[in-house]
CSV table of C-alpha atoms and ligand atoms in Angstrom, one decimal:
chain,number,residue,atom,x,y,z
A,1,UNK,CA,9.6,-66.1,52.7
A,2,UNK,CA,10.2,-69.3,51.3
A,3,UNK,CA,13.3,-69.8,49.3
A,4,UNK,CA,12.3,-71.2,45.7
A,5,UNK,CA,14.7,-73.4,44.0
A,6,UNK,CA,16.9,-72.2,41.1
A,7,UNK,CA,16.8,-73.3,37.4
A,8,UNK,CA,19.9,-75.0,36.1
A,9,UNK,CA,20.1,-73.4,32.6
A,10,UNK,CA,22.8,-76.0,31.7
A,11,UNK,CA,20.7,-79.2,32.4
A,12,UNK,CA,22.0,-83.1,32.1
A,13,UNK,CA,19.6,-83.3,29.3
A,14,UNK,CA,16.7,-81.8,27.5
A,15,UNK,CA,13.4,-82.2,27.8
A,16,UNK,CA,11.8,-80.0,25.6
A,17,UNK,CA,7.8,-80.2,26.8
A,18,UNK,CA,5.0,-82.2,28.5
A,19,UNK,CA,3.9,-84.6,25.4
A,20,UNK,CA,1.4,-87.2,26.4
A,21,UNK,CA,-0.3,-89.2,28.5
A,22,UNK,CA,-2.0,-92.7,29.4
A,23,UNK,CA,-4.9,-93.3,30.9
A,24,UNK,CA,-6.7,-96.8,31.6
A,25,UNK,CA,-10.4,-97.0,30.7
A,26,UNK,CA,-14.0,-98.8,32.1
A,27,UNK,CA,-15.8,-98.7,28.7
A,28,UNK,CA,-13.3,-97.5,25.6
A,29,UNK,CA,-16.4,-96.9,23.3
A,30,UNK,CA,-17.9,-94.4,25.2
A,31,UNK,CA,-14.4,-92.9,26.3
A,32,UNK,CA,-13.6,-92.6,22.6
A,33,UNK,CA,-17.0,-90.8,22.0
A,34,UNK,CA,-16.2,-88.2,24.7
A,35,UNK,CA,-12.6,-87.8,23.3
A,36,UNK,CA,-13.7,-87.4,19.8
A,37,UNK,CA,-16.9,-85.7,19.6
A,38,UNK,CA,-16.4,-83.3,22.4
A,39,UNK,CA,-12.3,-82.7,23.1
A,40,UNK,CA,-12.2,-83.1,18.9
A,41,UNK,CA,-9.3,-85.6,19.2
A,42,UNK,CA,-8.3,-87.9,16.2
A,43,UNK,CA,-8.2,-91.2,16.6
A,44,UNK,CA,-4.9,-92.3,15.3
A,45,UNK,CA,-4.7,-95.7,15.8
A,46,UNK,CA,-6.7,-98.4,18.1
A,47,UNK,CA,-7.2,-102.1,18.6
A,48,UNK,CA,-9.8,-104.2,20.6
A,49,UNK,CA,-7.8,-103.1,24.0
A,50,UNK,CA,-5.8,-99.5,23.4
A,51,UNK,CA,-7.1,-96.1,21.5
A,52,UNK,CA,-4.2,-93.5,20.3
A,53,UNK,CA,-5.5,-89.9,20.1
A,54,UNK,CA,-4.2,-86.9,19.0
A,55,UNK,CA,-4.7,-83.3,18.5
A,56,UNK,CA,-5.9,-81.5,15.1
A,57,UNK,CA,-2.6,-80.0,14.7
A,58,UNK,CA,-0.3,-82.8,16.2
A,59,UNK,CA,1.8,-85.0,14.2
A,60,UNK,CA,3.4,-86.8,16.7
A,61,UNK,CA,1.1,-90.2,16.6
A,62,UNK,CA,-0.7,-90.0,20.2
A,63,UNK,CA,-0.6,-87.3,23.0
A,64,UNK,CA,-3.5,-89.4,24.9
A,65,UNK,CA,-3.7,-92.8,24.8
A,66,UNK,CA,-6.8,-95.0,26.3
A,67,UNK,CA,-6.2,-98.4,27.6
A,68,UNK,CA,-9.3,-100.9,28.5
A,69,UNK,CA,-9.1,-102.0,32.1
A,70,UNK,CA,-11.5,-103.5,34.7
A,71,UNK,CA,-10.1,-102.6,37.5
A,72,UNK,CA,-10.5,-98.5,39.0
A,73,UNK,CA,-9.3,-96.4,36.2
A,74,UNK,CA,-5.7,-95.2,36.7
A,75,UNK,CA,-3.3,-93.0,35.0
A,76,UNK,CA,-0.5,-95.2,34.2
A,77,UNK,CA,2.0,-92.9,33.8
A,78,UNK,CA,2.9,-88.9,32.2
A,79,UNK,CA,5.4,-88.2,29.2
A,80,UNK,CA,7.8,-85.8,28.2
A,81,UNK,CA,9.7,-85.4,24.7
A,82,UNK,CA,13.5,-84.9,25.1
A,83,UNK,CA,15.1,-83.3,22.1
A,84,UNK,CA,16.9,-86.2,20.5
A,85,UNK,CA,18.0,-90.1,21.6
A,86,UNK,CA,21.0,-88.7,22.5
A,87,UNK,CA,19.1,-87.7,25.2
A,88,UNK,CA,17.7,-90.4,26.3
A,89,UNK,CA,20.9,-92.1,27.2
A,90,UNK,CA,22.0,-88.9,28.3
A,91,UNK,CA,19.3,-89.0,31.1
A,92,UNK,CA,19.4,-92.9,32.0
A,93,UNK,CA,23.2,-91.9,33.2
A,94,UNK,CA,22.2,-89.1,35.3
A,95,UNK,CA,19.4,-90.8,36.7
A,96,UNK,CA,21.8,-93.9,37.4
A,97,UNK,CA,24.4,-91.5,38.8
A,98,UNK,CA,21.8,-89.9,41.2
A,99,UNK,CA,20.5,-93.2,41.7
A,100,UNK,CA,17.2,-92.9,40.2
A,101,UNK,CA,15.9,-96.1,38.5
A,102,UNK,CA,14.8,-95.8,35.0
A,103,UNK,CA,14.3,-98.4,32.5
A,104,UNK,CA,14.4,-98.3,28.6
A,105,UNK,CA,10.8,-100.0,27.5
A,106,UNK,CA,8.9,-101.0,24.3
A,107,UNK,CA,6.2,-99.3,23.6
A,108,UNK,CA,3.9,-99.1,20.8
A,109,UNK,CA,3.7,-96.4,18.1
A,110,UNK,CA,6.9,-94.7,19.7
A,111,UNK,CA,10.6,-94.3,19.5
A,112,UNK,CA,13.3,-95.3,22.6
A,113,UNK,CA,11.2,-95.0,25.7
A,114,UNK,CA,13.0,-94.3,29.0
A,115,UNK,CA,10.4,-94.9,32.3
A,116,UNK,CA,11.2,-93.4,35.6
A,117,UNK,CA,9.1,-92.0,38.6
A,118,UNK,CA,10.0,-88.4,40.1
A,119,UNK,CA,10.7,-87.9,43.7
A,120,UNK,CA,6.7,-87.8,44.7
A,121,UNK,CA,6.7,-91.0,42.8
A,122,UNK,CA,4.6,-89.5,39.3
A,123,UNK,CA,5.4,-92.2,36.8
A,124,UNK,CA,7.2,-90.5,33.9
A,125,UNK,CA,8.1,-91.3,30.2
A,126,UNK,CA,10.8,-89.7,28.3
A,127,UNK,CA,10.9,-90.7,24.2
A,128,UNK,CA,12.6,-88.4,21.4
A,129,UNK,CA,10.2,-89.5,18.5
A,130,UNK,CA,7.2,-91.5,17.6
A,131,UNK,CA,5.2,-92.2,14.8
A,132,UNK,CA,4.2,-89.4,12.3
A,133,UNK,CA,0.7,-88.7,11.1
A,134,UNK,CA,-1.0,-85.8,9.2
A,135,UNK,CA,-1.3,-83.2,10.3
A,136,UNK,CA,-5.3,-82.3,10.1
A,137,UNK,CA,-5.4,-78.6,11.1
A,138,UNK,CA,-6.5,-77.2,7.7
A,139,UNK,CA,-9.1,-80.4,7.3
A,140,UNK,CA,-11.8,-78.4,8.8
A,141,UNK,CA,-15.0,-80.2,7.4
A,142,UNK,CA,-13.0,-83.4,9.9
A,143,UNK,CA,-13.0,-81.2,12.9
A,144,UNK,CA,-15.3,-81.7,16.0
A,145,UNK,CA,-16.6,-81.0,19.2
A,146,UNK,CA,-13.4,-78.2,20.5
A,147,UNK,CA,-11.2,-79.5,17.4
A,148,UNK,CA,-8.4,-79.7,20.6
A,149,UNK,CA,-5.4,-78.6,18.9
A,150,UNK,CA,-2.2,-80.1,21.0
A,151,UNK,CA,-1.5,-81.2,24.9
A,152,UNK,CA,-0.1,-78.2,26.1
A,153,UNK,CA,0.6,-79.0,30.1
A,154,UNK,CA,-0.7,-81.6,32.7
A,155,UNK,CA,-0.5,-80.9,36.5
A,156,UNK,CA,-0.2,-83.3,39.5
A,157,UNK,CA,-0.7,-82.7,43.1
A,158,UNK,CA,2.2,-83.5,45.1
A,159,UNK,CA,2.8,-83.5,49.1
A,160,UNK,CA,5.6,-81.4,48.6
A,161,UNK,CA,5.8,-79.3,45.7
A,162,UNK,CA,8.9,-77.5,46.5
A,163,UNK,CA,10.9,-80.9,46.4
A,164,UNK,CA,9.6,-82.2,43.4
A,165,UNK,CA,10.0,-78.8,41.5
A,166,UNK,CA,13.4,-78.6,42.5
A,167,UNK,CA,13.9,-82.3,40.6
A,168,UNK,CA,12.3,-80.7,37.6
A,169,UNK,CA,14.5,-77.3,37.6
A,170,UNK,CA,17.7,-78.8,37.9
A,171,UNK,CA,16.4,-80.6,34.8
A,172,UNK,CA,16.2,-77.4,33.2
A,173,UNK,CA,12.8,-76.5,34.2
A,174,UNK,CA,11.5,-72.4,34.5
A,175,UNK,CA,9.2,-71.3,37.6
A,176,UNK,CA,6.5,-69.4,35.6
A,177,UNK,CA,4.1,-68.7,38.8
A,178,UNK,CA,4.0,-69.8,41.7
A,179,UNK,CA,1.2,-69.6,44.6
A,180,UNK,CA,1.8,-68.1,47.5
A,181,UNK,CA,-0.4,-67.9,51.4
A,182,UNK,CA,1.0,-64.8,52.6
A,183,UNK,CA,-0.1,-66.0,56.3
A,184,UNK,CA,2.1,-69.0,56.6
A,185,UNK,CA,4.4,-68.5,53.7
A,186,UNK,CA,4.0,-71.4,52.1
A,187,UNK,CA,4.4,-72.4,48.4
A,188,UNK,CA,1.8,-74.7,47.9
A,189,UNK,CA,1.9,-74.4,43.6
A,190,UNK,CA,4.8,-74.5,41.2
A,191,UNK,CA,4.2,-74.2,37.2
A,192,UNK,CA,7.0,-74.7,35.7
A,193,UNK,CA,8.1,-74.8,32.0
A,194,UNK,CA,10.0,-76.0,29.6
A,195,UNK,CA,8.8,-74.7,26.0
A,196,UNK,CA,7.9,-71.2,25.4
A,197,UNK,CA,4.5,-70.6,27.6
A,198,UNK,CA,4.1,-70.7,30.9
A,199,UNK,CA,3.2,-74.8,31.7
A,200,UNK,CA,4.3,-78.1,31.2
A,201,UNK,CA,4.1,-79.7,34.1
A,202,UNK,CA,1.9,-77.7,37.3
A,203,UNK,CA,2.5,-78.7,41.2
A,204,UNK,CA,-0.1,-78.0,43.9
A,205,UNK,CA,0.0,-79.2,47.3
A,206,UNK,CA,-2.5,-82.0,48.0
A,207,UNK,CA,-1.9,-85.9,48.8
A,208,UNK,CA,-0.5,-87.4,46.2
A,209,UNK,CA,1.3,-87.9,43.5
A,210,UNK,CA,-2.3,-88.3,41.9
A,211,UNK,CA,-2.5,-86.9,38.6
A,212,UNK,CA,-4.8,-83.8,38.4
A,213,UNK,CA,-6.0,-82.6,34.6
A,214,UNK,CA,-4.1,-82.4,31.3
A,215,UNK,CA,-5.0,-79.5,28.9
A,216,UNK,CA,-5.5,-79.4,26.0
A,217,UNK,CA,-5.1,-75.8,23.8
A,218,UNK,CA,-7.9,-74.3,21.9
A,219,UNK,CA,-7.8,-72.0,18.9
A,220,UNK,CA,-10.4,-69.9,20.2
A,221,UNK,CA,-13.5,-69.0,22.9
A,222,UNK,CA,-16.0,-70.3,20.8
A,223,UNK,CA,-14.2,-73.6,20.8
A,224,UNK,CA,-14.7,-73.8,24.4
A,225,UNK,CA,-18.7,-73.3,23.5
A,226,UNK,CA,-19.0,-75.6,20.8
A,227,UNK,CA,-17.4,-78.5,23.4
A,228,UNK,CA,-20.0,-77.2,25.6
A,229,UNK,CA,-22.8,-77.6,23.4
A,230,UNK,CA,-22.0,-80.8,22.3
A,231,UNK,CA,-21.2,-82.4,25.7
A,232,UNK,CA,-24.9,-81.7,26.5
A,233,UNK,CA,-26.1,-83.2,23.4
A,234,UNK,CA,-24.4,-86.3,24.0
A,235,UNK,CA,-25.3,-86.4,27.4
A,236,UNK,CA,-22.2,-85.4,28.5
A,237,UNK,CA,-23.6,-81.9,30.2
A,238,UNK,CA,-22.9,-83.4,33.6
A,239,UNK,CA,-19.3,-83.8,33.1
A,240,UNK,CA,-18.3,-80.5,32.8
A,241,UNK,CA,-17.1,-79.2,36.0
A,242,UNK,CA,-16.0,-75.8,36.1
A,243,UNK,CA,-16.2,-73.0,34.0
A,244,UNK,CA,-15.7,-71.2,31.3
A,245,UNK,CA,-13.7,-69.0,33.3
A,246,UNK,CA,-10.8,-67.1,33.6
A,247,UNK,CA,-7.7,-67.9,35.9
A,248,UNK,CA,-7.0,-65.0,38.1
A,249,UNK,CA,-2.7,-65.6,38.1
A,250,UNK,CA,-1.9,-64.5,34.0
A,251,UNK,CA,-3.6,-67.4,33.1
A,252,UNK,CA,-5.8,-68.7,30.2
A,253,UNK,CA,-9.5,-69.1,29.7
A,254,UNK,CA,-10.7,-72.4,30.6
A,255,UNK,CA,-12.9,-75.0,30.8
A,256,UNK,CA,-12.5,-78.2,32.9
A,257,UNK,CA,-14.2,-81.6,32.2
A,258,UNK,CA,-14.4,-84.6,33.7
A,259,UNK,CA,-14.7,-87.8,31.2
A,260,UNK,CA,-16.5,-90.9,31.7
A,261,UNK,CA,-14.0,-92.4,33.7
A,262,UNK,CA,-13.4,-89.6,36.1
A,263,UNK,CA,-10.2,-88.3,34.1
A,264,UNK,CA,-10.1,-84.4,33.9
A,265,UNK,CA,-9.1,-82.4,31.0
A,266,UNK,CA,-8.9,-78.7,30.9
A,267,UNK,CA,-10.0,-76.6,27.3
A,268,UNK,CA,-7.8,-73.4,27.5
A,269,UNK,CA,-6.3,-71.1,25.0
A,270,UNK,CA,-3.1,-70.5,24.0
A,271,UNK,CA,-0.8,-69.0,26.9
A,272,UNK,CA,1.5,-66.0,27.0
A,273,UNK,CA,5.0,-66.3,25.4
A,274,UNK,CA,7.6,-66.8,28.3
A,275,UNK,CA,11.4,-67.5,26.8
A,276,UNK,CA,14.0,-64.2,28.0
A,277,UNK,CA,16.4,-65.3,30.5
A,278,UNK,CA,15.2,-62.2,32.7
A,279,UNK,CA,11.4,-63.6,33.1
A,280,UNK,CA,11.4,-64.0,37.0
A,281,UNK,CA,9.4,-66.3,38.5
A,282,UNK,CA,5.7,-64.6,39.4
A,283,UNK,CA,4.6,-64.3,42.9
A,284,UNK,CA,0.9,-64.9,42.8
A,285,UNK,CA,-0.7,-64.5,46.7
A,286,UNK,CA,-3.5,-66.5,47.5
A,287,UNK,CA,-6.1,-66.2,49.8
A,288,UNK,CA,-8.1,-69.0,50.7
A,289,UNK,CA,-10.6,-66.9,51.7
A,290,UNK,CA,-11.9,-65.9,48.0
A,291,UNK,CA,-12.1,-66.2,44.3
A,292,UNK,CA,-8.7,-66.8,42.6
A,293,UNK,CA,-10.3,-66.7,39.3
A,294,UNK,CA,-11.1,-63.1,37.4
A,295,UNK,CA,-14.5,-64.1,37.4
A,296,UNK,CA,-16.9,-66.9,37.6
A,297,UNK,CA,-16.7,-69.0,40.4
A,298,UNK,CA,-14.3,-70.8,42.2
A,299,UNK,CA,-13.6,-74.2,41.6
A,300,UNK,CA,-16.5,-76.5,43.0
A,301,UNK,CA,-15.2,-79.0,45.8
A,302,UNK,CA,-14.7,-82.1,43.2
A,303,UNK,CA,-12.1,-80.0,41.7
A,304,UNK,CA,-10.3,-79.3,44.6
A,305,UNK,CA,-10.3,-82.9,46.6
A,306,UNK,CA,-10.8,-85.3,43.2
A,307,UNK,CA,-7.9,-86.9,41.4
A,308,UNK,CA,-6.7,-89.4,39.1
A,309,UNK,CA,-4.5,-92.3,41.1
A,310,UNK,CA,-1.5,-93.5,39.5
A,311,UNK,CA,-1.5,-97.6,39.1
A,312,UNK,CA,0.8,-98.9,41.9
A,313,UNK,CA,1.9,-95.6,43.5
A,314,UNK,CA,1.7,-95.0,47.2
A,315,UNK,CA,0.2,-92.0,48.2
A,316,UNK,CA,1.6,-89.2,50.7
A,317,UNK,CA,-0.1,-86.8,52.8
A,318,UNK,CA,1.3,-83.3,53.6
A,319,UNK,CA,1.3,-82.1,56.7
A,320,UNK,CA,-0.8,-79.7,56.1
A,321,UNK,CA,-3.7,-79.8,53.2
A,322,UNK,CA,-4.9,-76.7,53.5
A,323,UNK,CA,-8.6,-75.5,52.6
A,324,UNK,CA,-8.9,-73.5,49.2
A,325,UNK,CA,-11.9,-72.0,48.6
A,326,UNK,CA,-14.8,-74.0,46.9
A,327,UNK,CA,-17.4,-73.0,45.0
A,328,UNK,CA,-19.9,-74.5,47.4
A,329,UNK,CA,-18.3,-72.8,50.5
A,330,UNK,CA,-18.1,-69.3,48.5
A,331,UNK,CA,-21.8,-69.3,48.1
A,332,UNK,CA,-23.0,-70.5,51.1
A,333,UNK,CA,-20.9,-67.9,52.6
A,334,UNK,CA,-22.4,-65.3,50.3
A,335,UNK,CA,-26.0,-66.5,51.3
A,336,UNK,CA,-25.0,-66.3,54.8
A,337,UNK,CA,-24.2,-62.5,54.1
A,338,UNK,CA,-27.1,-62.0,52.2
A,339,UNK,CA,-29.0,-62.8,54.9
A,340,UNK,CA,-27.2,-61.1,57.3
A,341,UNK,CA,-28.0,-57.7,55.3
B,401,FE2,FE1,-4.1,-76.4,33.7
């Protein structure tokens, strides 16, 4: 059995959850269509090159923000709130004492911004505040598409997920779940935590770093639907990719789509409650050979092998990618069975 890291429950600094995120963008009109009318994020702010999004019930300015580009789109970079500014220069010393560059920066719409990359090499943002907005989560007759409440977790897939959760859990960071293949015994997914539910930031063993989905939380199933139904009247129907489901490891409903630009974003209600010192991490086996989810099927093959590149970042290989089951694999092999008798 692999030996999982340990949480340092007395970090350098505190991050206190996964906050936003930045993606670049081929056509920002039709991007803004998809985040609006289907995902049911407000536009907060935008100019000529850059749209600032937000959840229904955020007041924090942006937790997605869309940047025009030409080039292949990219996501430039993942961000995490720490508690206060004092903990921003809290966590530039630690960095420059482990010798980990990180930079303050300006950037728009938000307080002190401290930019470093993790050891898989995920660009990361820390800031303490940003602008305030309104809060919109009683303004009903404004709500559409999934009326996407607030970024609740984005995950990554990382050569080595071990390594880079160890980073993020002497940071403070909680093992929620992990996944498990009993055969080899190998971790090969971390999700760890920092506010009360299980995610913030999710690990699973691919190439990388390339940045995987963000999620968005829902207030209810029929949320889910309603982005459903309007995805296919906006001719969006081909971008959603898999489910409505339910993850097989304690996990929410969900409901993952792909947006013009390639970017995924899960649709999933809101998670358990995880906060008593004496939650232990969950073991959660996996066997490549089957379903992981409750029921529906398994994630389709785009799913598994597609991701998001980060601009500039090399990617690594691990030594050994595995082969999760597919949708497409799971029915072919069910066909083969049927025919079989
Ligand atoms: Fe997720």
């Amino acid at each position: 059995m692999t030996e999982l890291p340990s949480t340092n429950f007395n970090p350098p600094f505190n991050i206190t959850r996964a906050s936003h995120l930045i993606f670049t963008a081929r056509d920002l009109k039709r991007s803004r269509d998809f985040y609006t009318e289907v995902m049911g994020l407000i536009v907060s702010d935008e100019d000529a090159d850059t749209i600032w999004l937000r959840g229904v019930e955020e007041i924090a300015h942006h937790s997605l923000t869309l940047k025009r580009t030409t080039d292949r789109p990219m996501c430039e970079r993942v961000g995490f709130r720490v508690f206060s500014d004092e903990d921003l220069d809290k966590a530039k010393s630690h960095f420059d004492r482990i010798g980990i560059k990180a930079d303050f920066v300006e950037v728009p719409h938000q307080g002190r911004t401290l930019h470093f990359s993790d050891p898989a090499g995920t660009p990361v943002e820390l800031v303490a505040t940003m602008e305030r907005r309104p809060r919109m989560y009683t303004k009903i007759h404004q709500h559409k598409g999934a009326g996407a409440l607030r970024m609740d977790h984005y995950q990554v897939l990382v050569p080595d997920v071990l390594a880079n959760a160890r980073f993020y859990m002497d940071l403070g960071f909680r093992i929620s779940d992990y996944l498990y293949v009993e055969g080899p015994g190998v971790v090969v997914g971390t999700f760890l935590h920092r506010k009360n539910n299980p995610w913030d930031i999710v690990f699973l063993t691919r190439s990388g770093p390339r940045f995987h989905h963000g999620g968005y939380v829902v207030e209810a199933f029929e949320d889910i639907v309603r982005a459903c139904d309007v995805a296919g009247n906006l001719g969006f129907g081909d971008r959603i990719e898999h489910g409505p489901g339910r993850h097989g490891h304690q996990h929410a409903y969900y409901l993952y789509v792909r947006d013009p630009d390639g970017h995924r974003t899960e649709l999933l209600l809101p998670g358990i409650q995880l906060i008593d010192i004496d939650e232990a991490p969950l073991k959660c086996p996996v066997d490549p050979k089957s379903n992981s989810n409750l029921w529906g099927l398994p994630a389709p093959r785009s799913w598994v092998e597609e991701a998001t590149s980060f601009a500039g970042v090399t990617v690594k290989t691990p030594p050994v990618e595995g082969s999760p089951m597919t949708a497409e694999k799971y029915l072919s092999e069910k066909k083969a069975e049927a025919v079989m008798g």
